[in-house]
Structure formats: structure tokens, C-alpha cells
Short mmCIF file of C-alpha atoms and ligand atoms in Angstrom, two decimals:
data_model
loop_
_atom_site.label_atom_id
_atom_site.label_comp_id
_atom_site.label_asym_id
_atom_site.label_seq_id
_atom_site.Cartn_x
_atom_site.Cartn_y
_atom_site.Cartn_z
CA MET A 190 -25.97 18.99 -7.83
CA LYS A 191 -27.33 20.52 -11.22
CA LYS A 192 -26.29 18.68 -14.52
CA ASP A 193 -27.51 18.16 -17.91
CA LEU A 194 -30.72 17.33 -18.78
CA THR A 195 -31.57 15.30 -21.80
CA PHE A 196 -34.93 13.63 -22.71
CA LEU A 197 -36.48 11.96 -25.04
CA GLY A 198 -40.12 13.25 -26.56
CA ILE A 199 -42.31 11.30 -28.44
CA GLU A 200 -45.29 12.63 -30.33
CA THR A 201 -47.96 10.79 -32.23
CA SER A 202 -51.38 12.40 -31.43
CA CYS A 203 -52.72 12.91 -34.56
CA ASP A 204 -50.95 12.22 -38.26
CA GLU A 205 -47.35 13.09 -37.58
CA THR A 206 -45.11 10.34 -36.10
CA ALA A 207 -42.12 12.34 -34.57
CA ALA A 208 -39.24 11.84 -32.10
CA SER A 209 -36.48 14.21 -30.41
CA ILE A 210 -33.66 14.50 -28.33
CA VAL A 211 -33.59 17.54 -26.46
CA ARG A 212 -30.77 18.65 -23.84
CA GLU A 213 -30.32 21.48 -21.29
CA ASP A 214 -27.10 22.16 -19.98
CA GLU A 215 -26.49 23.12 -16.62
CA GLU A 216 -26.55 27.08 -17.35
CA GLY A 217 -29.90 26.80 -18.63
CA ASN A 218 -28.96 26.62 -22.98
CA VAL A 219 -30.90 24.25 -24.72
CA LYS A 220 -30.23 22.25 -27.68
CA ILE A 221 -32.45 20.48 -30.10
CA LEU A 222 -29.93 17.38 -31.22
CA SER A 223 -32.01 15.78 -33.24
CA ASN A 224 -35.95 16.43 -34.27
CA VAL A 225 -37.50 13.51 -36.60
CA ILE A 226 -41.02 13.88 -37.94
CA SER A 227 -42.62 11.49 -40.39
CA SER A 228 -45.98 13.18 -41.85
CA GLN A 229 -48.80 10.78 -42.84
CA VAL A 230 -50.43 13.32 -45.26
CA ASP A 231 -49.77 11.82 -48.48
CA GLU A 232 -51.26 8.59 -46.84
CA HIS A 233 -54.65 10.03 -45.81
CA LEU A 234 -55.27 12.35 -48.97
CA LYS A 235 -57.09 9.46 -50.62
CA PHE A 236 -59.58 9.29 -47.68
CA GLY A 237 -60.20 12.69 -47.55
CA GLY A 238 -59.05 12.91 -44.14
CA VAL A 239 -57.18 11.49 -41.10
CA VAL A 240 -58.82 7.71 -40.47
CA PRO A 241 -58.11 7.10 -36.84
CA GLU A 242 -57.32 3.47 -37.35
CA ASN A 243 -55.04 4.09 -40.55
CA ALA A 244 -53.21 6.83 -38.60
CA ALA A 245 -52.55 4.47 -35.62
CA ARG A 246 -51.27 1.51 -37.88
CA SER A 247 -49.06 4.11 -39.66
CA HIS A 248 -47.63 5.27 -36.14
CA ALA A 249 -47.26 1.51 -35.34
CA GLU A 250 -45.05 0.81 -38.32
CA LYS A 251 -43.11 3.82 -37.95
CA ILE A 252 -42.46 4.47 -34.49
CA ASP A 253 -39.51 2.68 -33.79
CA ILE A 254 -37.77 3.57 -36.77
CA ILE A 255 -38.40 7.31 -35.84
CA ILE A 256 -37.04 7.05 -32.12
CA LYS A 257 -33.76 5.08 -33.45
CA LYS A 258 -33.49 7.88 -35.94
CA ALA A 259 -33.82 10.38 -33.21
CA ILE A 260 -31.13 8.72 -30.82
CA ASP A 261 -28.79 8.38 -33.90
CA ASP A 262 -28.95 11.75 -35.27
CA SER A 263 -28.21 13.09 -31.82
CA LYS A 264 -25.07 11.21 -31.34
CA CYS A 265 -26.39 10.08 -28.14
CA LYS A 266 -26.95 6.31 -26.44
CA PHE A 267 -30.39 5.37 -24.81
CA GLU A 268 -28.72 5.07 -21.55
CA GLU A 269 -27.89 8.92 -21.49
CA LEU A 270 -31.22 9.86 -21.62
CA ASP A 271 -32.58 11.44 -18.15
CA GLY A 272 -35.94 10.62 -18.84
CA VAL A 273 -38.67 10.13 -21.27
CA ALA A 274 -41.63 12.19 -22.10
CA ALA A 275 -44.67 11.23 -24.90
CA THR A 276 -47.68 12.78 -25.40
CA ALA A 277 -50.50 11.37 -23.55
CA GLY A 278 -53.43 13.41 -25.13
CA PRO A 279 -55.59 15.41 -26.37
CA GLY A 280 -55.76 13.78 -29.61
CA LEU A 281 -57.09 10.22 -31.55
CA LEU A 282 -56.96 7.29 -28.73
CA VAL A 283 -55.52 4.66 -30.69
CA CYS A 284 -52.83 7.11 -31.93
CA LEU A 285 -51.90 8.27 -28.67
CA MET A 286 -51.63 4.88 -27.64
CA VAL A 287 -48.64 4.01 -30.12
CA GLY A 288 -46.28 6.87 -28.63
CA LEU A 289 -47.45 6.56 -24.92
CA SER A 290 -46.76 2.73 -25.28
CA ALA A 291 -43.32 3.36 -26.73
CA GLY A 292 -42.56 5.77 -24.21
CA LYS A 293 -43.25 3.84 -21.32
CA SER A 294 -41.58 0.89 -22.64
CA ILE A 295 -38.62 2.56 -23.02
CA ALA A 296 -38.64 4.29 -19.59
CA GLY A 297 -39.55 1.22 -18.29
CA ILE A 298 -36.39 -0.90 -19.55
CA LEU A 299 -33.77 2.04 -19.02
CA LYS A 300 -35.50 2.69 -15.32
CA LYS A 301 -35.75 6.33 -16.19
CA PRO A 302 -38.19 8.98 -15.51
CA PHE A 303 -41.39 9.05 -17.67
CA LEU A 304 -43.62 12.18 -18.16
CA ALA A 305 -47.06 11.89 -19.79
CA ILE A 306 -47.52 15.13 -21.62
CA ASN A 307 -50.39 17.10 -22.64
CA HIS A 308 -49.99 18.09 -26.63
CA LEU A 309 -51.24 21.65 -25.81
CA GLU A 310 -49.00 22.27 -22.97
CA GLY A 311 -46.19 21.32 -25.41
CA HIS A 312 -47.27 24.09 -27.93
CA ALA A 313 -47.79 26.45 -25.16
CA LEU A 314 -43.96 26.21 -23.47
CA THR A 315 -42.17 25.82 -26.97
CA PRO A 316 -41.10 29.59 -26.77
CA ARG A 317 -39.41 28.92 -23.66
CA ILE A 318 -36.81 26.59 -25.38
CA PHE A 319 -35.23 29.67 -26.75
CA ASN A 320 -36.35 32.40 -25.07
CA LYS A 321 -36.19 33.26 -20.61
CA ILE A 322 -39.84 33.84 -20.87
CA GLU A 323 -41.56 34.42 -17.34
CA PHE A 324 -44.69 33.35 -16.22
CA PRO A 325 -47.44 34.56 -16.32
CA TYR A 326 -47.84 34.98 -20.04
CA LEU A 327 -51.20 35.44 -22.64
CA LEU A 328 -50.96 32.53 -25.07
CA LEU A 329 -52.76 32.32 -28.24
CA LEU A 330 -52.64 28.64 -29.43
CA VAL A 331 -53.85 28.07 -32.66
CA SER A 332 -53.64 25.03 -34.40
CA GLY A 333 -55.90 22.69 -36.45
CA GLY A 334 -57.74 21.22 -33.79
CA HIS A 335 -57.38 24.39 -30.77
CA THR A 336 -58.18 27.95 -30.76
CA GLN A 337 -57.77 29.10 -27.29
CA PHE A 338 -56.59 32.29 -25.41
CA LEU A 339 -54.72 31.13 -22.34
CA ILE A 340 -53.00 32.68 -19.41
CA VAL A 341 -49.90 30.67 -18.56
CA GLU A 342 -49.67 30.92 -15.19
CA GLY A 343 -46.56 28.05 -14.64
CA ILE A 344 -45.97 25.16 -15.63
CA GLY A 345 -49.33 23.05 -15.60
CA LYS A 346 -50.88 26.09 -14.70
CA TYR A 347 -53.42 27.46 -17.35
CA LYS A 348 -56.44 29.69 -17.51
CA ARG A 349 -58.73 29.97 -20.36
CA ILE A 350 -60.03 33.35 -21.29
CA GLY A 351 -60.99 32.70 -24.63
CA THR A 352 -62.14 29.88 -26.88
CA THR A 353 -63.53 29.44 -30.54
CA ILE A 354 -67.08 28.32 -30.06
CA ASP A 355 -67.18 26.35 -33.39
CA ASP A 356 -64.42 25.73 -35.87
CA ALA A 357 -60.71 25.84 -35.01
CA LEU A 358 -58.61 28.23 -37.16
CA GLY A 359 -56.40 26.14 -38.49
CA GLU A 360 -59.68 23.42 -39.52
CA THR A 361 -60.82 26.85 -41.23
CA PHE A 362 -57.96 27.33 -43.12
CA ASP A 363 -58.09 23.66 -44.20
CA LYS A 364 -61.84 23.80 -44.98
CA THR A 365 -61.19 27.05 -46.89
CA ALA A 366 -58.69 25.48 -48.75
CA LYS A 367 -60.51 22.00 -49.45
CA MET A 368 -63.56 24.37 -51.07
CA ILE A 369 -61.15 25.63 -53.77
CA GLY A 370 -59.77 22.48 -54.63
CA LEU A 371 -56.45 22.89 -52.81
CA GLU A 372 -54.92 19.56 -50.68
CA PHE A 373 -54.86 19.20 -46.36
CA PRO A 374 -52.93 20.78 -45.19
CA GLY A 375 -54.68 24.03 -46.65
CA GLY A 376 -52.79 26.66 -44.26
CA PRO A 377 -49.48 26.79 -46.00
CA LYS A 378 -51.43 26.83 -49.55
CA ILE A 379 -53.97 29.67 -48.51
CA GLU A 380 -51.05 31.55 -47.74
CA LYS A 381 -48.94 31.11 -50.86
CA LEU A 382 -52.32 31.93 -52.85
CA ALA A 383 -52.99 35.14 -50.91
CA GLU A 384 -49.41 36.59 -51.68
CA ASN A 385 -50.74 37.22 -55.39
CA GLY A 386 -54.41 38.05 -54.61
CA ASN A 387 -56.08 41.52 -53.87
CA GLU A 388 -57.55 41.19 -50.47
CA LYS A 389 -60.01 44.22 -51.07
CA THR A 390 -62.04 41.88 -53.46
CA TYR A 391 -64.26 40.05 -51.32
CA VAL A 392 -65.93 41.25 -48.24
CA LEU A 393 -66.66 38.26 -45.60
CA PRO A 394 -68.21 38.27 -42.23
CA LYS A 395 -66.59 38.27 -39.01
CA PRO A 396 -68.64 36.41 -36.48
CA ILE A 397 -68.95 37.48 -33.00
CA LEU A 398 -66.62 40.18 -33.46
CA ASN A 399 -68.37 42.80 -31.76
CA HIS A 400 -69.26 40.44 -28.42
CA PRO A 401 -67.53 41.49 -25.34
CA GLY A 402 -64.45 39.02 -24.19
CA CYS A 403 -62.02 36.93 -26.28
CA ASN A 404 -64.43 34.04 -27.72
CA LEU A 405 -63.79 33.31 -31.52
CA SER A 406 -66.26 31.84 -34.02
CA PHE A 407 -65.45 31.06 -37.62
CA ALA A 408 -68.04 28.27 -38.86
CA GLY A 409 -70.12 31.69 -40.35
CA LEU A 410 -67.16 32.41 -42.62
CA LYS A 411 -67.05 29.12 -43.90
CA THR A 412 -70.21 29.31 -44.45
CA ALA A 413 -70.20 32.61 -46.59
CA ILE A 414 -67.37 31.15 -48.75
CA LEU A 415 -69.52 28.16 -49.53
CA ARG A 416 -72.03 30.67 -50.75
CA LEU A 417 -69.27 32.47 -52.87
CA LEU A 418 -68.06 29.56 -54.68
CA PRO A 419 -70.02 29.37 -57.91
CA LYS A 420 -68.13 32.62 -58.71
CA ILE A 421 -64.77 31.32 -58.04
CA LYS A 422 -63.87 30.32 -61.41
CA THR A 423 -60.25 31.36 -62.33
CA LYS A 424 -56.69 31.09 -60.62
CA LYS A 425 -57.20 35.45 -59.77
CA ASP A 426 -60.53 34.49 -58.15
CA LYS A 427 -58.86 31.90 -55.90
CA GLU A 428 -55.88 34.20 -54.96
CA ASN A 429 -58.56 36.90 -54.49
CA LEU A 430 -60.60 34.41 -52.08
CA ALA A 431 -57.53 33.64 -50.39
CA ALA A 432 -56.30 37.22 -50.01
CA SER A 433 -59.71 38.17 -48.73
CA PHE A 434 -59.61 35.54 -46.74
CA GLN A 435 -56.56 35.95 -44.72
CA LYS A 436 -57.40 39.40 -44.06
CA THR A 437 -60.50 38.55 -42.28
CA ILE A 438 -58.91 36.24 -40.10
CA ASN A 439 -56.21 39.15 -39.77
CA GLU A 440 -59.00 41.74 -38.45
CA ILE A 441 -60.57 39.09 -36.40
CA LEU A 442 -57.44 38.04 -34.61
CA TYR A 443 -56.24 41.76 -33.92
CA ILE A 444 -59.53 42.87 -32.40
CA LYS A 445 -59.73 39.46 -30.15
CA CYS A 446 -55.93 39.24 -29.44
CA LYS A 447 -56.52 43.06 -28.11
CA SER A 448 -59.24 42.47 -26.03
CA ALA A 449 -57.23 38.98 -24.66
CA MET A 450 -54.31 41.76 -24.04
CA THR A 451 -56.77 44.21 -22.36
CA GLU A 452 -57.81 40.74 -19.86
CA PHE A 453 -54.37 40.11 -19.18
CA ILE A 454 -53.47 43.78 -18.18
CA SER A 455 -56.57 44.44 -15.88
CA LYS A 456 -56.36 40.90 -14.30
CA TYR A 457 -52.31 39.84 -14.17
CA LYS A 458 -49.58 42.22 -15.29
CA LYS A 459 -49.01 45.74 -16.38
CA ASP A 460 -45.16 45.76 -16.71
CA LYS A 461 -43.26 43.27 -19.00
CA LYS A 462 -45.92 41.85 -20.77
CA VAL A 463 -45.46 39.02 -22.87
CA PHE A 464 -47.82 37.70 -25.90
CA VAL A 465 -47.11 33.82 -27.41
CA ILE A 466 -48.50 32.55 -30.11
CA SER A 467 -47.94 28.79 -31.04
CA GLY A 468 -49.45 26.01 -32.93
CA GLY A 469 -49.39 25.44 -36.80
CA VAL A 470 -51.35 28.15 -37.81
CA ALA A 471 -48.71 30.49 -36.10
CA SER A 472 -46.15 29.77 -38.58
CA ASN A 473 -48.24 31.95 -41.19
CA LYS A 474 -46.05 34.94 -42.04
CA SER A 475 -48.87 37.75 -42.42
CA ILE A 476 -50.69 36.36 -39.04
CA ARG A 477 -47.15 36.92 -37.38
CA ASN A 478 -46.82 40.49 -38.76
CA ASN A 479 -50.31 41.49 -37.99
CA LEU A 480 -49.61 40.22 -34.42
CA ASP A 481 -46.47 41.86 -34.11
CA LYS A 482 -47.64 45.25 -35.02
CA LEU A 483 -50.42 44.68 -32.49
CA SER A 484 -48.03 43.79 -29.67
CA LYS A 485 -45.82 46.77 -30.49
CA GLU A 486 -49.18 48.79 -29.89
CA MET A 487 -50.18 47.29 -26.64
CA ASP A 488 -46.60 47.27 -25.36
CA PHE A 489 -46.38 43.29 -25.32
CA GLU A 490 -43.03 41.75 -25.96
CA ASN A 491 -44.12 38.98 -28.18
CA PHE A 492 -42.67 35.64 -29.31
CA PHE A 493 -43.17 33.04 -31.75
CA PRO A 494 -41.73 29.35 -31.90
CA PRO A 495 -39.16 28.91 -34.74
CA ILE A 496 -41.30 28.13 -37.82
CA GLU A 497 -40.40 24.46 -38.04
CA LEU A 498 -41.52 23.97 -34.26
CA CYS A 499 -45.22 25.52 -34.93
CA SER A 500 -46.43 22.30 -36.07
CA ASP A 501 -46.39 19.19 -33.99
CA ASN A 502 -43.30 17.73 -33.25
CA GLY A 503 -41.18 15.60 -30.76
CA ALA A 504 -38.89 18.28 -29.47
CA MET A 505 -41.99 20.44 -27.73
CA ILE A 506 -42.55 16.96 -25.67
CA ALA A 507 -39.14 16.53 -24.89
CA TRP A 508 -39.08 20.19 -23.71
CA ALA A 509 -42.64 20.10 -21.68
CA GLY A 510 -41.15 16.67 -20.14
CA ILE A 511 -37.83 18.86 -18.95
CA GLU A 512 -39.87 21.35 -17.95
CA ARG A 513 -42.16 19.25 -15.71
CA PHE A 514 -39.12 17.26 -14.48
CA LYS A 515 -37.32 20.34 -13.25
CA LYS A 516 -40.66 20.90 -11.30
CA GLY A 517 -40.51 17.67 -9.59
CA ILE A 518 -43.14 15.94 -11.50
CA GLU A 519 -43.04 12.19 -13.01
CA ASP A 520 -45.61 9.90 -14.28
CA ASN A 521 -46.41 6.31 -13.29
CA LEU A 522 -46.10 3.67 -15.82
CA ASP A 523 -49.63 2.83 -15.78
CA VAL A 524 -50.96 6.20 -16.89
CA LEU A 525 -53.27 6.09 -19.58
CA ALA A 526 -53.95 8.14 -23.01
CA LYS A 527 -56.69 11.07 -22.78
CA PRO A 528 -58.48 12.06 -25.82
CA ARG A 529 -59.96 14.76 -24.16
CA TRP A 530 -57.49 16.80 -21.69
CA PRO A 531 -58.49 20.38 -21.60
CA LEU A 532 -55.54 22.56 -20.11
CA ASP A 533 -58.08 24.22 -17.99
CA PRO A 534 -60.06 21.83 -16.14
CA ASP A 535 -61.97 24.67 -14.65
CA ALA A 536 -63.09 26.66 -17.99
CA PRO A 537 -66.81 26.41 -18.50
CA PHE A 538 -68.04 24.00 -21.14
CA LEU A 539 -69.46 26.37 -24.02
CA LYS A 540 -72.38 25.32 -25.79
CA GLY A 541 -71.61 24.38 -29.12
CA ALA A 542 -68.21 24.48 -28.65
CA GLY A 543 -68.12 20.85 -29.66
CA VAL A 544 -64.78 19.15 -28.84
CA LYS A 545 -62.49 22.06 -29.54
CA TYR A 546 -60.50 21.92 -26.00
O1 KG4 B 794 -50.50 22.42 -34.51
P1 KG4 B 794 -50.45 21.65 -35.65
O2 KG4 B 794 -49.20 20.80 -36.65
O3 KG4 B 794 -51.50 20.39 -35.80
C1 KG4 B 794 -52.73 20.41 -34.47
O4 KG4 B 794 -52.34 20.55 -33.39
O5 KG4 B 794 -53.43 20.56 -34.84
O6 KG4 B 794 -51.53 22.58 -36.78
C2 KG4 B 794 -51.93 22.01 -38.07
C3 KG4 B 794 -52.86 23.20 -38.48
C4 KG4 B 794 -53.32 22.75 -39.88
O7 KG4 B 794 -54.54 23.44 -39.91
C5 KG4 B 794 -52.79 23.54 -41.07
O8 KG4 B 794 -53.45 23.86 -41.78
C6 KG4 B 794 -52.30 25.24 -40.23
O9 KG4 B 794 -51.96 24.54 -38.87
N1 KG4 B 794 -51.23 25.79 -40.52
C7 KG4 B 794 -51.17 26.90 -41.12
C8 KG4 B 794 -49.97 26.93 -41.77
N2 KG4 B 794 -49.28 26.26 -41.70
C9 KG4 B 794 -50.07 24.97 -40.73
N3 KG4 B 794 -52.35 27.74 -41.17
C10 KG4 B 794 -52.18 29.11 -41.79
N4 KG4 B 794 -50.91 29.53 -42.30
C11 KG4 B 794 -50.01 28.33 -42.29
N5 KG4 B 794 -48.71 28.90 -43.07
ZN1 ZN B 795 -50.50 20.62 -32.15
#
């Protein structure tokens, strides 16, 4: 007999301590009953980045409070949960261990199913919370640590068709912002600055743009900005640089997304083609407009998660838990954290691709 499914989702893979309660009713309607996120951004500023041990300590101090608040906000009781999902990777080992242990303990005490979630699968499935998106679909995953084109063939079934060979796109936004004196996370700050800038001021490189396939590269762009720095003095210079940078990113994404779409059409689907863009960078409105335009041209229906679900959150983990549970998947309580956990384990290791998958 079909029934409601109510899941707790826990996320601690990097610098956000997050928990959420998500319920899918028997008709398939989904409600996020609570979504609590505590960011450590301010705590990490004085160290110039995320120090894993500090981040883990902060998760450990907050996790009980955040989970309790998620339960209270949802007006549910722990006993009403049908399952518990927690991020098991990829991410910082000591951080992952905090949320994973909390999730396993709650599931164990309640004697409820436990699901160990790949954080990237959380991002990949988020647009399915509110839209009936069928498999397979093309996914551009753009976050602080990852930039990949994947074909989502089903729950747990991913084919990587392109990846960054150096920096992730979110990281490129963050480093560019840092170079012009803006604090982490730089993405939203660059977007704001760009609103008042002239995008034609600086001509920046578009690495490997003409190479066939869907791989991306951003390291050369970062170096070019570093060389320009002596010329960037006034607020106007910074606005112009931000606008030129964002325009360059949009041009790179336009060409590479078009290649990914062409590959998707040739290998997978010619009708009802869907393009999903998710991860923190997907909140950028200029990128959204650019990819909306491309999707129309290429006859793809496109979906972005709501802005508040683009960056890391517990709802995407609870939802991935529900999706996997409905496929009959459960994990044992002895599951371990996996700092490296590619969505497509068969994708070739790219020389120079660092740890970006
Ligand atoms: O998905 P996310 O919250 O965390 C990871 O899994 O990495 O993504 C965070 C990244 C950061 O690099 C941040 O600067 C970027 O997403 N970001 C943006 C915007 N909002 C967040 N980048 C560009 N424009 C934005 N509006
Ligand atoms: Zn993320």
C-alpha cells in the first residue's frame, strides 16, 4: 500500500551544517517541511578558507541543535520519520563523519531505514523535488568543488560526458572575487558587482573552448585576471572586470553546453529533451538567462532548482534519500564516509583534473 514518506536529511560535507524534513505524499506531491542551514562562512574568514578541523568542530557543536530545529520547524516527531538520509561523500572526511554519525545514530535508535547519500546526487536530483522530470536528462553540475556534464540515466546511474580539467567554476568565481578584495563566497558578490559594469572592457581568455567535446578549463582565465590586477584600482574597474568575467564565463558555458546537448541528442534522446542546471553557481541570474536562451535554441526544456536549494542544504539529501528508498535501496549502519566518490566511477581519470570529482 502506498503511503506518505517523511525523511530527515543531514548535510555536513563542507562548511554548511544543514538538516531538513521532506515529505512526499501518496500522490507524489512533495513538501519541504523544514530546511535549516547554518553557514560557517564567518568563522572561516579569519583563516582565509575552510580549515577541515575547525569546520568539523563547528559541525559537531551545532549538529544536534540544527537537527532538533529541523524536527521542531516541521512539526513532526522523530517517531514519524520513515527514514534518515545523510551525506556520506564526497567532501572533507572529518566533516562528513559528523553528519553521517548523527544520521546513523538516529536511524539506529528509531530502527528506521538509513541512506548514505552522495552529495552530488543530492544536487543532481533536486529539480525533481517539484517537477516531474523523466530520465534520462542532461545535467550541468556547477558548484564550489565540481563542474561536470552528466547524463542522469536514473537513480544511481550517471555517465560523465565532460568535466573541468582544472578549477571548478564556483572556485573560479571565488578566486576572482578574492583577487579584487571580496570575501568568500565570491560568486554572489561578483554577480552583484557585474550589474553596474561594462562587459566589453576586458577581453579574457576562454581556455580549450575550441577543443572538441565538453571538457572545460578555467585556470588560464584566473591567471589572466591576476595579470590584469595592477590596472584594477577603482570601484568602476572592479565592476567592469566582474562584468567582463561573467560575460566570458557565459560564452564558455554557451559553447560547452551546446556541445553537451549535441552529444546528448546523438546518444540518448531526440524528443522531450531536458537540461538541468544545479549546484551553487546555478543561482547566478545571468548564467540562468544565458542557459535559458541556449535551451530554447536547442529545443531543450530546462530546469534550475529554486535559488534557496542551489547551494548546499539538507532538503536535497532528504529527497535523494526518498528517491533511493523508493527504488528499494537502504544502507547498513556500518557504512563509512567517502571523501572521494565520483558519480560515474567508470569515467576516465583526466590528467591534470586534480580532485574535482
Ligand atoms: O553547491 P555549493 O553551495 O557548495 C559546493 O558543493 O561546492 O556551491 C558553492 C559555490 C561557491 O563557489 C559560490 O561562490 C558559488 O557556488 N555561488 C555562485 C553564486 N552563488 C553561489 N557563483 C556565481 N554566482 C552566484 N550567484
Ligand atoms: Zn554542493
